[in-house]
């Protein structure tokens, strides 16, 4: 498969995945909402049929949980599409460079403009995150509305060529529409975690089907068995949903880093620059504190500084948001070697 064909295939794949991500997100919230309504109805109707006076039993008939949850999901998707990129930048405390104030900022702006020309994309907005740990990320739904953010530590750590490699990597994510998918994921991972916590509090403090007869005893006080089964499944969903969403975000990120590295090497025609930058980033032992775990998959390297990011195999694949850096460096060095072999000898 040629590079342009591979690029177009990746872009189409990301558009398709973004559609299914939004669809699955709304369906998930609908299940959580209407599933809770059904469980509540089955359990409360069983209590009502047990002979207790109607005034003392609440039968859940209006599925307001499902309606509210589905509306929230749709609103979250709309908000993520319209404002997700801005919220990610806001959460990191990033400041936009409108007029460069230092030599480092001027160099950054110049490099971003160069890589925009090399990629054939509009120049993205440029932000600096006030964090000493070297890292970078890109965000945005469309290439024409993309943003690139680098930490202050990255500006102070990398040479100009190394900075080119990092910026080219982020421009590759923009070109491939990775930023659309990963921005949506960042917003939705946070929404799912918030929903799970909120619903969990409702279950702990409110209860299902208790009505006003919660203190009643006897053989008829139990709920509908089907309702109990459904309630158990519903509770399991609430527990595992944040974990599954985080793992999904990590898997999406890992599969795209290698392609972004390769595309960056094409933009700069200098694979060793990005390899050298990644080597410096591995030496940074501190986490990028300004970047939350919900946005970890957006970064060029894992901001948590977890040792799992260096592990290969199942453990690293499941719990790390990025592939091992040394494998990425090895591939880039291989590209540099192939490039050297193709150059005519003097």
Coordinates of C-alpha atoms in Angstrom, one line a residue:
X1 CA 0.0 0.0 0.0
X2 CA 1.5 3.4 -1.0
X3 CA 1.8 6.2 1.5
X4 CA -1.0 8.3 0.0
X5 CA -3.3 5.3 -0.1
X6 CA -2.4 4.5 3.5
X7 CA -3.1 8.1 4.5
X8 CA -6.5 8.2 2.8
X9 CA -7.4 4.8 4.3
X10 CA -6.4 6.1 7.8
X11 CA -8.5 9.2 7.4
X12 CA -11.5 7.3 6.2
X13 CA -11.1 4.8 9.1
X14 CA -11.0 7.7 11.6
X15 CA -14.1 9.3 10.2
X16 CA -15.9 5.9 10.4
X17 CA -14.7 5.2 13.9
X18 CA -15.7 8.7 15.0
X19 CA -19.3 8.0 13.8
X20 CA -19.4 4.7 15.6
X21 CA -17.9 6.2 18.7
X22 CA -20.7 8.8 18.9
X23 CA -23.3 6.2 18.1
X24 CA -22.0 3.7 20.7
X25 CA -21.7 6.5 23.3
X26 CA -25.4 7.5 22.9
X27 CA -26.5 3.9 22.9
X28 CA -24.5 3.2 26.0
X29 CA -26.2 6.1 27.9
X30 CA -29.6 5.0 26.6
X31 CA -28.9 1.5 28.0
X32 CA -27.8 2.8 31.3
X33 CA -30.9 5.1 31.5
X34 CA -33.7 2.9 30.1
X35 CA -32.1 -0.2 31.6
X36 CA -32.4 1.4 35.0
X37 CA -36.0 2.4 34.3
X38 CA -36.9 -1.1 33.3
X39 CA -35.3 -2.6 36.4
X40 CA -37.0 -0.1 38.6
X41 CA -40.4 -0.7 37.0
X42 CA -40.1 -4.5 37.3
X43 CA -39.2 -4.3 41.0
X44 CA -41.7 -1.7 41.9
X45 CA -44.5 -3.4 40.0
X46 CA -43.8 -6.6 41.8
X47 CA -44.1 -4.8 45.1
X48 CA -47.4 -3.2 44.0
X49 CA -48.8 -6.6 43.0
X50 CA -48.0 -8.1 46.4
X51 CA -51.2 -6.6 48.0
X52 CA -49.9 -3.4 49.5
X53 CA -52.1 -0.4 49.3
X54 CA -51.4 1.7 46.2
X55 CA -50.8 4.8 48.3
X56 CA -47.8 3.1 49.9
X57 CA -46.1 1.9 46.7
X58 CA -44.4 3.9 43.9
X59 CA -44.6 2.2 40.5
X60 CA -42.0 3.5 38.1
X61 CA -43.9 4.1 34.9
X62 CA -42.3 7.2 33.3
X63 CA -38.8 6.3 32.0
X64 CA -37.3 9.7 33.0
X65 CA -33.9 8.2 33.7
X66 CA -33.5 6.9 30.1
X67 CA -34.9 10.1 28.6
X68 CA -32.5 12.3 30.7
X69 CA -29.5 10.0 30.1
X70 CA -30.1 9.9 26.3
X71 CA -30.5 13.7 26.2
X72 CA -27.3 14.1 28.2
X73 CA -25.4 11.8 25.8
X74 CA -26.6 13.7 22.8
X75 CA -25.7 17.0 24.4
X76 CA -22.3 15.7 25.4
X77 CA -21.6 14.6 21.8
X78 CA -22.6 18.0 20.5
X79 CA -20.6 19.8 23.1
X80 CA -17.6 17.5 22.5
X81 CA -17.8 18.2 18.7
X82 CA -18.1 22.0 19.2
X83 CA -16.1 22.7 22.3
X84 CA -14.1 19.5 23.1
X85 CA -10.8 20.8 21.8
X86 CA -11.1 24.0 23.7
X87 CA -12.0 22.2 26.9
X88 CA -8.9 19.9 26.6
X89 CA -6.7 23.0 26.2
X90 CA -8.4 24.8 29.1
X91 CA -7.9 21.7 31.4
X92 CA -4.2 21.8 30.8
X93 CA -3.9 25.6 31.5
X94 CA -2.4 26.1 28.0
X95 CA -1.8 29.7 26.8
X96 CA -2.1 30.6 23.2
X97 CA 0.9 32.2 21.5
X98 CA -0.6 35.2 19.6
X99 CA 2.6 37.3 19.6
X100 CA 5.8 35.4 20.5
X101 CA 7.4 36.9 23.5
X102 CA 10.6 34.9 23.7
X103 CA 13.2 33.3 21.4
X104 CA 11.8 29.9 22.3
X105 CA 8.3 30.9 21.3
X106 CA 9.5 32.5 18.1
X107 CA 11.3 29.3 17.2
X108 CA 8.2 27.3 18.0
X109 CA 6.0 29.4 15.8
X110 CA 8.5 29.2 12.9
X111 CA 8.7 25.4 13.2
X112 CA 4.9 25.0 13.2
X113 CA 4.6 27.2 10.1
X114 CA 7.3 25.1 8.4
X115 CA 5.5 21.9 9.2
X116 CA 2.2 23.3 8.1
X117 CA 3.7 24.0 4.7
X118 CA 5.4 20.5 4.6
X119 CA 2.0 18.8 5.4
X120 CA -0.1 21.0 3.2
X121 CA -2.4 21.9 6.1
X122 CA -3.5 25.2 7.5
X123 CA -1.3 26.5 10.3
X124 CA -2.9 25.4 13.6
X125 CA -3.2 27.5 16.7
X126 CA -0.2 27.3 18.9
X127 CA -0.3 26.8 22.7
X128 CA 2.2 26.4 25.5
X129 CA 1.4 24.4 28.6
X130 CA 3.1 25.7 31.8
X131 CA 4.6 22.3 32.7
X132 CA 8.3 21.5 33.2
X133 CA 7.9 18.0 31.8
X134 CA 8.5 17.7 28.0
X135 CA 5.4 16.7 26.1
X136 CA 3.1 17.8 23.3
X137 CA -0.3 17.0 21.9
X138 CA -2.7 18.1 19.1
X139 CA -6.4 18.5 19.3
X140 CA -9.3 19.6 17.1
X141 CA -12.2 18.2 15.1
X142 CA -11.0 19.5 11.7
X143 CA -7.6 20.2 10.2
X144 CA -8.7 23.8 9.6
X145 CA -9.5 24.2 13.3
X146 CA -6.7 22.3 14.9
X147 CA -4.4 23.3 17.8
X148 CA -0.9 22.1 18.8
X149 CA 0.2 22.5 22.4
X150 CA 3.7 21.9 23.7
X151 CA 4.9 22.1 27.3
X152 CA 7.4 24.7 28.4
X153 CA 9.7 21.8 29.3
X154 CA 9.7 20.6 25.8
X155 CA 10.6 24.0 24.4
X156 CA 13.5 24.2 26.8
X157 CA 14.7 20.6 26.3
X158 CA 14.7 20.0 22.5
X159 CA 16.9 21.4 19.7
X160 CA 15.3 23.0 16.7
X161 CA 15.5 19.8 14.6
X162 CA 14.0 17.7 17.5
X163 CA 11.2 20.2 17.9
X164 CA 10.5 19.9 14.2
X165 CA 10.1 16.1 14.6
X166 CA 7.7 16.5 17.5
X167 CA 5.6 19.2 15.7
X168 CA 5.6 17.1 12.5
X169 CA 4.3 14.1 14.6
X170 CA 1.4 16.2 15.9
X171 CA 0.7 17.6 12.4
X172 CA 0.5 14.0 11.2
X173 CA -2.2 13.4 13.8
X174 CA -4.1 16.4 12.4
X175 CA -3.7 15.3 8.8
X176 CA -4.9 11.7 9.6
X177 CA -7.9 13.0 11.5
X178 CA -6.6 11.3 14.6
X179 CA -7.3 14.5 16.5
X180 CA -11.0 14.3 15.8
X181 CA -11.3 10.7 17.2
X182 CA -9.0 11.3 20.1
X183 CA -10.6 14.6 21.1
X184 CA -14.0 13.0 21.1
X185 CA -12.6 10.2 23.2
X186 CA -11.1 12.6 25.7
X187 CA -14.4 14.3 26.2
X188 CA -16.4 11.1 26.4
X189 CA -14.1 9.3 28.7
X190 CA -14.6 12.1 31.2
X191 CA -18.4 12.1 30.6
X192 CA -18.6 8.3 31.2
X193 CA -16.6 8.6 34.4
X194 CA -18.8 11.4 35.7
X195 CA -22.0 9.5 34.8
X196 CA -20.8 6.4 36.5
X197 CA -20.0 8.3 39.6
X198 CA -23.3 10.1 39.6
X199 CA -25.4 7.0 39.0
X200 CA -23.4 5.1 41.7
X201 CA -24.3 7.8 44.2
X202 CA -28.0 7.5 43.2
X203 CA -28.0 3.8 43.8
X204 CA -26.2 4.0 47.1
X205 CA -28.4 6.8 48.5
X206 CA -31.6 6.4 46.6
X207 CA -32.2 2.8 45.9
X208 CA -34.5 1.1 43.4
X209 CA -38.0 0.1 43.9
X210 CA -37.9 0.9 47.6
X211 CA -40.9 3.3 47.4
X212 CA -42.5 4.0 50.7
X213 CA -42.7 0.4 51.7
X214 CA -39.0 -0.1 52.1
X215 CA -39.4 -1.1 55.7
X216 CA -42.0 -3.8 55.0
X217 CA -41.0 -7.4 55.7
X218 CA -42.4 -10.7 54.5
X219 CA -42.2 -13.0 51.5
X220 CA -43.9 -10.6 49.2
X221 CA -41.5 -7.8 49.9
X222 CA -38.9 -9.0 47.3
X223 CA -38.5 -7.5 43.9
X224 CA -39.1 -9.1 40.5
X225 CA -36.3 -11.6 39.8
X226 CA -35.9 -10.4 36.3
X227 CA -35.7 -6.9 37.6
X228 CA -33.0 -8.0 40.0
X229 CA -31.0 -9.6 37.2
X230 CA -31.3 -6.5 35.1
X231 CA -30.3 -4.3 38.0
X232 CA -27.2 -6.4 38.6
X233 CA -26.2 -6.0 34.9
X234 CA -26.9 -2.3 35.1
X235 CA -24.6 -2.0 38.2
X236 CA -21.9 -4.0 36.5
X237 CA -22.1 -1.6 33.5
X238 CA -21.7 1.4 35.8
X239 CA -18.6 -0.2 37.4
X240 CA -16.7 -1.3 34.3
X241 CA -17.7 1.5 31.9
X242 CA -15.0 4.0 33.0
X243 CA -12.4 1.2 32.8
X244 CA -13.5 0.1 29.3
X245 CA -13.6 3.7 28.0
X246 CA -10.1 4.3 29.3
X247 CA -8.8 1.1 27.7
X248 CA -10.5 2.0 24.4
X249 CA -8.8 5.4 24.4
X250 CA -5.5 3.8 25.1
X251 CA -5.9 1.2 22.3
X252 CA -6.9 4.0 19.8
X253 CA -3.8 6.0 20.7
X254 CA -1.3 3.0 20.5
X255 CA -2.4 2.0 17.0
X256 CA -1.9 5.6 15.7
X257 CA 1.5 6.5 17.1
X258 CA 3.5 4.4 14.7
X259 CA 1.8 5.9 11.7
X260 CA 2.2 9.4 13.0
X261 CA 5.9 8.8 13.6
X262 CA 6.3 7.5 10.0
X263 CA 4.4 10.5 8.6
X264 CA 6.5 12.9 10.6
X265 CA 9.6 11.4 9.1
X266 CA 8.2 12.1 5.7
X267 CA 7.4 15.7 6.6
X268 CA 10.9 16.4 8.0
X269 CA 12.9 13.9 5.9
X270 CA 14.8 13.4 9.1
X271 CA 13.7 10.4 11.1
X272 CA 16.6 10.7 13.5
X273 CA 15.3 14.1 14.7
X274 CA 12.1 12.6 16.1
X275 CA 14.1 9.6 17.4
X276 CA 16.5 11.9 19.2
X277 CA 13.5 13.8 20.6
X278 CA 11.8 10.7 21.9
X279 CA 15.1 9.6 23.5
X280 CA 15.2 12.9 25.5
X281 CA 11.5 12.4 26.5
X282 CA 12.3 9.0 27.9
X283 CA 14.8 10.6 30.3
X284 CA 12.1 12.8 31.8
X285 CA 11.1 10.9 35.0
X286 CA 8.4 13.2 36.2
X287 CA 4.8 13.1 35.0
X288 CA 3.2 15.9 33.0
X289 CA 1.0 17.0 35.8
X290 CA -0.9 19.6 33.7
X291 CA -2.3 16.9 31.5
X292 CA -5.0 14.7 33.1
X293 CA -5.3 11.0 32.5
X294 CA -8.5 11.6 30.5
X295 CA -6.3 13.3 27.8
X296 CA -3.3 11.0 28.1
X297 CA -3.9 9.4 24.8
X298 CA -3.6 12.8 23.0
X299 CA 0.1 13.2 24.0
X300 CA 3.2 12.2 22.1
X301 CA 4.4 10.2 25.1
X302 CA 2.5 8.9 28.1
X303 CA 2.2 11.9 30.5
X304 CA 2.0 9.6 33.6
X305 CA 5.6 8.5 33.4
X306 CA 4.4 5.0 34.1
X307 CA 6.8 2.2 33.8
X308 CA 4.1 0.3 32.0
X309 CA 4.8 2.5 29.0
X310 CA 8.1 0.7 28.5
X311 CA 6.5 -2.8 28.7
X312 CA 5.8 -5.0 25.7
X313 CA 3.1 -7.6 25.4
X314 CA -0.3 -7.9 27.0
X315 CA 0.4 -5.8 30.2
X316 CA 1.7 -2.8 28.2
X317 CA -1.0 -3.1 25.6
X318 CA -3.8 -3.1 28.2
X319 CA -2.5 -0.5 30.7
X320 CA -0.3 1.9 28.6
X321 CA -1.7 4.7 26.4
X322 CA 1.3 4.5 24.1
X323 CA 3.5 1.8 22.5
X324 CA 7.0 1.4 24.0
X325 CA 9.2 4.4 23.1
X326 CA 12.2 2.2 22.4
X327 CA 10.2 0.4 19.7
X328 CA 9.2 3.7 18.1
X329 CA 12.8 4.8 18.2
X330 CA 13.9 1.6 16.7
X331 CA 11.5 2.0 13.8
X332 CA 12.6 5.6 13.2
X333 CA 16.2 4.5 13.1
X334 CA 15.3 1.8 10.6
X335 CA 13.7 4.5 8.4
X336 CA 16.9 6.6 8.7
X337 CA 19.0 3.6 7.7
X338 CA 16.8 2.9 4.6
X339 CA 16.9 6.6 3.7
X340 CA 20.7 6.5 3.9
X341 CA 20.9 3.5 1.7
X342 CA 18.8 5.2 -1.0
X343 CA 21.0 8.3 -1.1
X344 CA 23.6 8.3 -3.9
X345 CA 27.1 7.8 -2.5
X346 CA 29.4 10.8 -3.0

